[in-house]
Amino acid sequence: WRVAYLIPCAMLITTGLAVLAFPYDLPSGCTYAGGAKGEGFWKVVRGGVSDYRAWVLALTYGYSFGVELAVDNIVAEYFYDRFDVNLKTAGLIAATFGLANIVSRPGGGLMSDWLSDRFGMRGRLWGLWIVQTIGGILCVVLGVVDYSFGASVAVMILFSFFVQAACGLTFGIVPFVSRRSLGLISGMTGGGGNVGAVLTQVIFFRGTTYKTETGIMYMGLMILACTLPITLIY
């Protein structure tokens, strides 16, 4: 399995070289964050960390991408333990969760742009809240239908589309928060995903405090709660 790392490693190196060679955000050669030119470093940092919208997006991303990472960690073991399927089958089921990203994440970005065309920024925000809330509801349902193997697989696949589409919808909003601090806010949002994954793993899936299905249900409730602050973004 270690050999598998050669593939993403080669892709990451190629991508890094491409960014160095073609550091432009637009075909015209202009960078979107061009307004930051000449700004002092600490001014850019203050512009990011003092913007409440950046923290709200970091929180909500913690319960879209963060939840995705947490599920990646536990889903194969969950199906193996709960439904007595063999490891190969459990791994294939878990793989479908991640593979949904091919469609769902870019689909969320396209949905964000379409909603913006129709309703402006309000459309992007409502879209994120609705999609991530539906993802939270499906996560709760996934924890509840642990009595049925077929229902659990079906709900997990549906859940994967919504929670991953929310990631794309989030980054449909990020570039518009602050032109000056775009890079920092992008990093804060992305970092929020990793922090959310770690906290979720520790709270719900570490030790024997909760059964896995109970932890999944509570994780869904956390998604619902931590998505509400989107309503505060202006």
PDB file of C-alpha atoms in Angstrom:
ATOM      1  CA  TRP A   1       0.000   0.000   0.000  1.00  0.00           C
ATOM      2  CA  ARG A   2       2.964   2.322   0.474  1.00  0.00           C
ATOM      3  CA  VAL A   3       3.531   2.272  -3.290  1.00  0.00           C
ATOM      4  CA  ALA A   4       0.113   3.928  -3.693  1.00  0.00           C
ATOM      5  CA  TYR A   5       1.590   7.109  -2.189  1.00  0.00           C
ATOM      6  CA  LEU A   6       3.759   7.560  -5.294  1.00  0.00           C
ATOM      7  CA  ILE A   7       0.680   8.561  -7.311  1.00  0.00           C
ATOM      8  CA  PRO A   8      -0.538  11.522  -5.177  1.00  0.00           C
ATOM      9  CA  CYS A   9       3.095  12.468  -4.505  1.00  0.00           C
ATOM     10  CA  ALA A  10       3.780  12.803  -8.235  1.00  0.00           C
ATOM     11  CA  MET A  11       0.537  14.721  -8.740  1.00  0.00           C
ATOM     12  CA  LEU A  12       1.305  17.132  -5.871  1.00  0.00           C
ATOM     13  CA  ILE A  13       4.828  17.837  -7.154  1.00  0.00           C
ATOM     14  CA  THR A  14       3.448  18.449 -10.656  1.00  0.00           C
ATOM     15  CA  THR A  15       0.760  20.764  -9.275  1.00  0.00           C
ATOM     16  CA  GLY A  16       3.318  22.672  -7.193  1.00  0.00           C
ATOM     17  CA  LEU A  17       5.533  23.198 -10.222  1.00  0.00           C
ATOM     18  CA  ALA A  18       2.521  24.342 -12.260  1.00  0.00           C
ATOM     19  CA  VAL A  19       1.604  26.911  -9.587  1.00  0.00           C
ATOM     20  CA  LEU A  20       5.159  28.240  -9.653  1.00  0.00           C
ATOM     21  CA  ALA A  21       5.161  28.407 -13.448  1.00  0.00           C
ATOM     22  CA  PHE A  22       1.655  29.835 -13.950  1.00  0.00           C
ATOM     23  CA  PRO A  23       0.830  31.923 -10.858  1.00  0.00           C
ATOM     24  CA  TYR A  24      -2.256  33.636 -12.246  1.00  0.00           C
ATOM     25  CA  ASP A  25      -5.868  33.324 -11.229  1.00  0.00           C
ATOM     26  CA  LEU A  26      -7.348  34.566 -14.515  1.00  0.00           C
ATOM     27  CA  PRO A  27      -6.635  33.898 -18.208  1.00  0.00           C
ATOM     28  CA  SER A  28      -5.804  37.587 -18.611  1.00  0.00           C
ATOM     29  CA  GLY A  29      -2.843  37.148 -16.285  1.00  0.00           C
ATOM     30  CA  CYS A  30      -4.294  39.337 -13.547  1.00  0.00           C
ATOM     31  CA  THR A  31      -4.464  37.830 -10.084  1.00  0.00           C
ATOM     32  CA  TYR A  32      -7.766  38.051  -8.248  1.00  0.00           C
ATOM     33  CA  ALA A  33      -5.966  39.155  -5.098  1.00  0.00           C
ATOM     34  CA  GLY A  34      -4.207  41.935  -6.965  1.00  0.00           C
ATOM     35  CA  GLY A  35      -5.581  44.461  -4.490  1.00  0.00           C
ATOM     36  CA  ALA A  36      -3.216  43.078  -1.849  1.00  0.00           C
ATOM     37  CA  LYS A  37      -0.118  44.275  -3.698  1.00  0.00           C
ATOM     38  CA  GLY A  38       1.998  46.523  -1.515  1.00  0.00           C
ATOM     39  CA  GLU A  39      -0.001  45.746   1.641  1.00  0.00           C
ATOM     40  CA  GLY A  40       2.021  45.129   4.790  1.00  0.00           C
ATOM     41  CA  PHE A  41       2.141  41.545   6.057  1.00  0.00           C
ATOM     42  CA  TRP A  42       0.552  42.281   9.438  1.00  0.00           C
ATOM     43  CA  LYS A  43      -2.170  44.348   7.827  1.00  0.00           C
ATOM     44  CA  VAL A  44      -3.101  41.341   5.718  1.00  0.00           C
ATOM     45  CA  VAL A  45      -3.030  39.081   8.814  1.00  0.00           C
ATOM     46  CA  ARG A  46      -5.189  41.478  10.836  1.00  0.00           C
ATOM     47  CA  GLY A  47      -7.610  41.759   7.957  1.00  0.00           C
ATOM     48  CA  GLY A  48      -8.129  38.001   8.063  1.00  0.00           C
ATOM     49  CA  VAL A  49      -8.150  37.123  11.760  1.00  0.00           C
ATOM     50  CA  SER A  50     -10.345  40.103  12.688  1.00  0.00           C
ATOM     51  CA  ASP A  51     -13.028  39.216  10.134  1.00  0.00           C
ATOM     52  CA  TYR A  52     -15.816  37.290  11.872  1.00  0.00           C
ATOM     53  CA  ARG A  53     -16.917  35.805   8.543  1.00  0.00           C
ATOM     54  CA  ALA A  54     -13.607  33.972   8.230  1.00  0.00           C
ATOM     55  CA  TRP A  55     -14.184  32.295  11.608  1.00  0.00           C
ATOM     56  CA  VAL A  56     -17.761  31.365  10.722  1.00  0.00           C
ATOM     57  CA  LEU A  57     -16.588  29.725   7.495  1.00  0.00           C
ATOM     58  CA  ALA A  58     -13.789  27.923   9.359  1.00  0.00           C
ATOM     59  CA  LEU A  59     -16.383  26.561  11.787  1.00  0.00           C
ATOM     60  CA  THR A  60     -18.832  25.459   9.115  1.00  0.00           C
ATOM     61  CA  TYR A  61     -16.071  23.887   7.034  1.00  0.00           C
ATOM     62  CA  GLY A  62     -15.045  21.988  10.144  1.00  0.00           C
ATOM     63  CA  TYR A  63     -18.424  20.294   9.949  1.00  0.00           C
ATOM     64  CA  SER A  64     -18.433  19.610   6.225  1.00  0.00           C
ATOM     65  CA  PHE A  65     -14.873  18.685   5.260  1.00  0.00           C
ATOM     66  CA  GLY A  66     -14.043  17.860   8.881  1.00  0.00           C
ATOM     67  CA  VAL A  67     -16.945  15.423   9.039  1.00  0.00           C
ATOM     68  CA  GLU A  68     -15.881  13.940   5.713  1.00  0.00           C
ATOM     69  CA  LEU A  69     -12.429  13.180   7.136  1.00  0.00           C
ATOM     70  CA  ALA A  70     -13.924  11.748  10.335  1.00  0.00           C
ATOM     71  CA  VAL A  71     -16.217   9.451   8.350  1.00  0.00           C
ATOM     72  CA  ASP A  72     -13.295   8.334   6.175  1.00  0.00           C
ATOM     73  CA  ASN A  73     -11.594   7.233   9.386  1.00  0.00           C
ATOM     74  CA  ILE A  74     -14.451   5.179  10.824  1.00  0.00           C
ATOM     75  CA  VAL A  75     -16.787   4.041   8.045  1.00  0.00           C
ATOM     76  CA  ALA A  76     -14.988   0.853   6.908  1.00  0.00           C
ATOM     77  CA  GLU A  77     -14.556  -0.346  10.492  1.00  0.00           C
ATOM     78  CA  TYR A  78     -18.182   0.558  11.237  1.00  0.00           C
ATOM     79  CA  PHE A  79     -19.605  -1.621   8.451  1.00  0.00           C
ATOM     80  CA  TYR A  80     -17.162  -4.423   9.292  1.00  0.00           C
ATOM     81  CA  ASP A  81     -18.138  -4.464  12.973  1.00  0.00           C
ATOM     82  CA  ARG A  82     -21.830  -3.620  12.775  1.00  0.00           C
ATOM     83  CA  PHE A  83     -22.916  -5.751   9.808  1.00  0.00           C
ATOM     84  CA  ASP A  84     -20.255  -8.502   9.785  1.00  0.00           C
ATOM     85  CA  VAL A  85     -19.264  -7.877   6.159  1.00  0.00           C
ATOM     86  CA  ASN A  86     -15.755  -8.897   5.120  1.00  0.00           C
ATOM     87  CA  LEU A  87     -12.950  -6.348   5.008  1.00  0.00           C
ATOM     88  CA  LYS A  88     -12.938  -6.147   1.214  1.00  0.00           C
ATOM     89  CA  THR A  89     -16.639  -5.285   1.115  1.00  0.00           C
ATOM     90  CA  ALA A  90     -16.279  -2.799   3.974  1.00  0.00           C
ATOM     91  CA  GLY A  91     -13.398  -1.133   2.115  1.00  0.00           C
ATOM     92  CA  LEU A  92     -15.397  -0.874  -1.106  1.00  0.00           C
ATOM     93  CA  ILE A  93     -18.319   0.704   0.769  1.00  0.00           C
ATOM     94  CA  ALA A  94     -15.957   3.194   2.400  1.00  0.00           C
ATOM     95  CA  ALA A  95     -14.388   3.979  -0.986  1.00  0.00           C
ATOM     96  CA  THR A  96     -17.753   5.026  -2.425  1.00  0.00           C
ATOM     97  CA  PHE A  97     -17.940   7.725   0.235  1.00  0.00           C
ATOM     98  CA  GLY A  98     -14.703   9.343  -0.905  1.00  0.00           C
ATOM     99  CA  LEU A  99     -15.282   8.765  -4.622  1.00  0.00           C
ATOM    100  CA  ALA A 100     -18.441  10.859  -4.493  1.00  0.00           C
ATOM    101  CA  ASN A 101     -16.080  13.859  -4.345  1.00  0.00           C
ATOM    102  CA  ILE A 102     -15.500  13.543  -8.084  1.00  0.00           C
ATOM    103  CA  VAL A 103     -19.035  14.829  -8.629  1.00  0.00           C
ATOM    104  CA  SER A 104     -20.258  16.341  -5.369  1.00  0.00           C
ATOM    105  CA  ARG A 105     -17.552  18.875  -4.478  1.00  0.00           C
ATOM    106  CA  PRO A 106     -17.320  20.535  -7.923  1.00  0.00           C
ATOM    107  CA  GLY A 107     -21.104  20.206  -8.109  1.00  0.00           C
ATOM    108  CA  GLY A 108     -21.351  22.305  -4.959  1.00  0.00           C
ATOM    109  CA  GLY A 109     -19.142  24.964  -6.545  1.00  0.00           C
ATOM    110  CA  LEU A 110     -21.254  25.015  -9.707  1.00  0.00           C
ATOM    111  CA  MET A 111     -24.411  25.254  -7.598  1.00  0.00           C
ATOM    112  CA  SER A 112     -22.914  28.217  -5.725  1.00  0.00           C
ATOM    113  CA  ASP A 113     -22.225  30.045  -8.991  1.00  0.00           C
ATOM    114  CA  TRP A 114     -25.700  29.268 -10.330  1.00  0.00           C
ATOM    115  CA  LEU A 115     -27.340  30.530  -7.141  1.00  0.00           C
ATOM    116  CA  SER A 116     -25.211  33.668  -7.327  1.00  0.00           C
ATOM    117  CA  ASP A 117     -26.410  34.335 -10.861  1.00  0.00           C
ATOM    118  CA  ARG A 118     -30.015  34.020  -9.698  1.00  0.00           C
ATOM    119  CA  PHE A 119     -29.949  35.518  -6.200  1.00  0.00           C
ATOM    120  CA  GLY A 120     -26.540  37.126  -5.636  1.00  0.00           C
ATOM    121  CA  MET A 121     -24.447  36.460  -2.543  1.00  0.00           C
ATOM    122  CA  ARG A 122     -27.592  35.720  -0.559  1.00  0.00           C
ATOM    123  CA  GLY A 123     -28.090  32.719  -2.862  1.00  0.00           C
ATOM    124  CA  ARG A 124     -24.600  31.383  -2.147  1.00  0.00           C
ATOM    125  CA  LEU A 125     -25.170  31.662   1.617  1.00  0.00           C
ATOM    126  CA  TRP A 126     -28.637  30.106   1.585  1.00  0.00           C
ATOM    127  CA  GLY A 127     -27.359  27.327  -0.666  1.00  0.00           C
ATOM    128  CA  LEU A 128     -24.548  26.448   1.762  1.00  0.00           C
ATOM    129  CA  TRP A 129     -26.863  26.494   4.771  1.00  0.00           C
ATOM    130  CA  ILE A 130     -29.527  24.324   3.115  1.00  0.00           C
ATOM    131  CA  VAL A 131     -27.137  21.733   1.644  1.00  0.00           C
ATOM    132  CA  GLN A 132     -25.064  21.384   4.820  1.00  0.00           C
ATOM    133  CA  THR A 133     -28.198  21.179   6.973  1.00  0.00           C
ATOM    134  CA  ILE A 134     -29.563  18.381   4.789  1.00  0.00           C
ATOM    135  CA  GLY A 135     -26.186  16.678   5.196  1.00  0.00           C
ATOM    136  CA  GLY A 136     -26.550  16.954   8.975  1.00  0.00           C
ATOM    137  CA  ILE A 137     -30.027  15.437   8.873  1.00  0.00           C
ATOM    138  CA  LEU A 138     -28.767  12.531   6.740  1.00  0.00           C
ATOM    139  CA  CYS A 139     -25.899  12.006   9.185  1.00  0.00           C
ATOM    140  CA  VAL A 140     -28.408  11.682  12.043  1.00  0.00           C
ATOM    141  CA  VAL A 141     -30.437   9.238   9.939  1.00  0.00           C
ATOM    142  CA  LEU A 142     -27.285   7.206   9.207  1.00  0.00           C
ATOM    143  CA  GLY A 143     -26.783   6.725  12.923  1.00  0.00           C
ATOM    144  CA  VAL A 144     -30.426   5.748  13.441  1.00  0.00           C
ATOM    145  CA  VAL A 145     -30.772   3.151  10.629  1.00  0.00           C
ATOM    146  CA  ASP A 146     -27.989   0.932  12.012  1.00  0.00           C
ATOM    147  CA  TYR A 147     -30.437  -1.980  12.055  1.00  0.00           C
ATOM    148  CA  SER A 148     -30.419  -2.222   8.228  1.00  0.00           C
ATOM    149  CA  PHE A 149     -27.328  -2.814   6.084  1.00  0.00           C
ATOM    150  CA  GLY A 150     -29.006  -1.710   2.835  1.00  0.00           C
ATOM    151  CA  ALA A 151     -30.496   1.440   4.345  1.00  0.00           C
ATOM    152  CA  SER A 152     -27.160   2.349   5.943  1.00  0.00           C
ATOM    153  CA  VAL A 153     -25.280   2.071   2.647  1.00  0.00           C
ATOM    154  CA  ALA A 154     -27.940   4.066   0.767  1.00  0.00           C
ATOM    155  CA  VAL A 155     -28.065   6.840   3.393  1.00  0.00           C
ATOM    156  CA  MET A 156     -24.249   6.975   3.586  1.00  0.00           C
ATOM    157  CA  ILE A 157     -23.963   7.505  -0.182  1.00  0.00           C
ATOM    158  CA  LEU A 158     -26.650  10.203  -0.155  1.00  0.00           C
ATOM    159  CA  PHE A 159     -25.014  11.817   2.886  1.00  0.00           C
ATOM    160  CA  SER A 160     -21.646  11.855   1.095  1.00  0.00           C
ATOM    161  CA  PHE A 161     -23.037  13.916  -1.782  1.00  0.00           C
ATOM    162  CA  PHE A 162     -24.474  16.594   0.488  1.00  0.00           C
ATOM    163  CA  VAL A 163     -21.599  16.909   2.968  1.00  0.00           C
ATOM    164  CA  GLN A 164     -19.062  17.127   0.129  1.00  0.00           C
ATOM    165  CA  ALA A 165     -21.175  19.525  -1.948  1.00  0.00           C
ATOM    166  CA  ALA A 166     -21.157  21.786   1.121  1.00  0.00           C
ATOM    167  CA  CYS A 167     -17.356  21.946   0.798  1.00  0.00           C
ATOM    168  CA  GLY A 168     -17.669  23.286  -2.739  1.00  0.00           C
ATOM    169  CA  LEU A 169     -20.371  25.730  -1.660  1.00  0.00           C
ATOM    170  CA  THR A 170     -18.105  27.006   1.138  1.00  0.00           C
ATOM    171  CA  PHE A 171     -15.320  27.877  -1.279  1.00  0.00           C
ATOM    172  CA  GLY A 172     -17.869  29.574  -3.486  1.00  0.00           C
ATOM    173  CA  ILE A 173     -18.091  32.162  -0.687  1.00  0.00           C
ATOM    174  CA  VAL A 174     -14.495  32.351   0.589  1.00  0.00           C
ATOM    175  CA  PRO A 175     -13.052  34.495  -2.263  1.00  0.00           C
ATOM    176  CA  PHE A 176     -15.575  37.265  -1.610  1.00  0.00           C
ATOM    177  CA  VAL A 177     -14.914  37.760   2.114  1.00  0.00           C
ATOM    178  CA  SER A 178     -11.759  39.868   1.770  1.00  0.00           C
ATOM    179  CA  ARG A 179      -9.700  40.658  -1.308  1.00  0.00           C
ATOM    180  CA  ARG A 180      -6.754  41.815   0.823  1.00  0.00           C
ATOM    181  CA  SER A 181      -6.638  38.685   3.020  1.00  0.00           C
ATOM    182  CA  LEU A 182      -7.898  36.091   0.544  1.00  0.00           C
ATOM    183  CA  GLY A 183      -4.999  33.686   1.041  1.00  0.00           C
ATOM    184  CA  LEU A 184      -5.202  33.842   4.816  1.00  0.00           C
ATOM    185  CA  ILE A 185      -8.972  33.340   4.890  1.00  0.00           C
ATOM    186  CA  SER A 186      -8.671  30.411   2.486  1.00  0.00           C
ATOM    187  CA  GLY A 187      -6.098  28.902   4.842  1.00  0.00           C
ATOM    188  CA  MET A 188      -8.221  29.548   7.938  1.00  0.00           C
ATOM    189  CA  THR A 189     -11.204  27.887   6.293  1.00  0.00           C
ATOM    190  CA  GLY A 190      -9.201  24.881   5.139  1.00  0.00           C
ATOM    191  CA  GLY A 191      -7.550  24.568   8.546  1.00  0.00           C
ATOM    192  CA  GLY A 192     -10.974  24.640  10.163  1.00  0.00           C
ATOM    193  CA  GLY A 193     -11.778  21.446   8.286  1.00  0.00           C
ATOM    194  CA  ASN A 194      -8.798  19.635   9.782  1.00  0.00           C
ATOM    195  CA  VAL A 195      -9.499  20.927  13.294  1.00  0.00           C
ATOM    196  CA  GLY A 196     -13.133  19.869  13.001  1.00  0.00           C
ATOM    197  CA  ALA A 197     -12.058  16.373  11.963  1.00  0.00           C
ATOM    198  CA  VAL A 198      -9.737  15.981  14.955  1.00  0.00           C
ATOM    199  CA  LEU A 199     -12.282  17.313  17.466  1.00  0.00           C
ATOM    200  CA  THR A 200     -15.071  15.144  16.046  1.00  0.00           C
ATOM    201  CA  GLN A 201     -12.865  12.067  16.162  1.00  0.00           C
ATOM    202  CA  VAL A 202     -11.838  12.707  19.774  1.00  0.00           C
ATOM    203  CA  ILE A 203     -15.329  13.594  21.022  1.00  0.00           C
ATOM    204  CA  PHE A 204     -17.421  10.891  19.353  1.00  0.00           C
ATOM    205  CA  PHE A 205     -15.193   8.065  18.131  1.00  0.00           C
ATOM    206  CA  ARG A 206     -12.387   7.701  20.638  1.00  0.00           C
ATOM    207  CA  GLY A 207     -12.647   5.126  23.386  1.00  0.00           C
ATOM    208  CA  THR A 208     -15.894   3.462  24.417  1.00  0.00           C
ATOM    209  CA  THR A 209     -17.965   6.482  25.467  1.00  0.00           C
ATOM    210  CA  TYR A 210     -20.335   6.085  22.514  1.00  0.00           C
ATOM    211  CA  LYS A 211     -21.193   3.274  20.160  1.00  0.00           C
ATOM    212  CA  THR A 212     -20.126   4.215  16.627  1.00  0.00           C
ATOM    213  CA  GLU A 213     -23.725   4.564  15.422  1.00  0.00           C
ATOM    214  CA  THR A 214     -24.497   6.836  18.392  1.00  0.00           C
ATOM    215  CA  GLY A 215     -21.413   8.920  17.643  1.00  0.00           C
ATOM    216  CA  ILE A 216     -22.551   9.283  14.020  1.00  0.00           C
ATOM    217  CA  MET A 217     -25.974  10.491  15.166  1.00  0.00           C
ATOM    218  CA  TYR A 218     -24.451  13.055  17.562  1.00  0.00           C
ATOM    219  CA  MET A 219     -22.054  14.172  14.825  1.00  0.00           C
ATOM    220  CA  GLY A 220     -25.098  14.927  12.667  1.00  0.00           C
ATOM    221  CA  LEU A 221     -26.546  17.076  15.433  1.00  0.00           C
ATOM    222  CA  MET A 222     -23.228  18.939  15.629  1.00  0.00           C
ATOM    223  CA  ILE A 223     -23.420  19.612  11.890  1.00  0.00           C
ATOM    224  CA  LEU A 224     -26.889  21.120  12.325  1.00  0.00           C
ATOM    225  CA  ALA A 225     -25.770  23.318  15.227  1.00  0.00           C
ATOM    226  CA  CYS A 226     -22.483  24.473  13.685  1.00  0.00           C
ATOM    227  CA  THR A 227     -24.158  25.351  10.374  1.00  0.00           C
ATOM    228  CA  LEU A 228     -26.510  27.876  11.984  1.00  0.00           C
ATOM    229  CA  PRO A 229     -23.854  30.666  12.253  1.00  0.00           C
ATOM    230  CA  ILE A 230     -23.987  31.003   8.463  1.00  0.00           C
ATOM    231  CA  THR A 231     -27.093  33.104   9.106  1.00  0.00           C
ATOM    232  CA  LEU A 232     -24.845  35.708  10.790  1.00  0.00           C
ATOM    233  CA  ILE A 233     -22.742  36.342   7.666  1.00  0.00           C
ATOM    234  CA  TYR A 234     -23.416  39.658   5.963  1.00  0.00           C
TER     235      TYR A 234
END
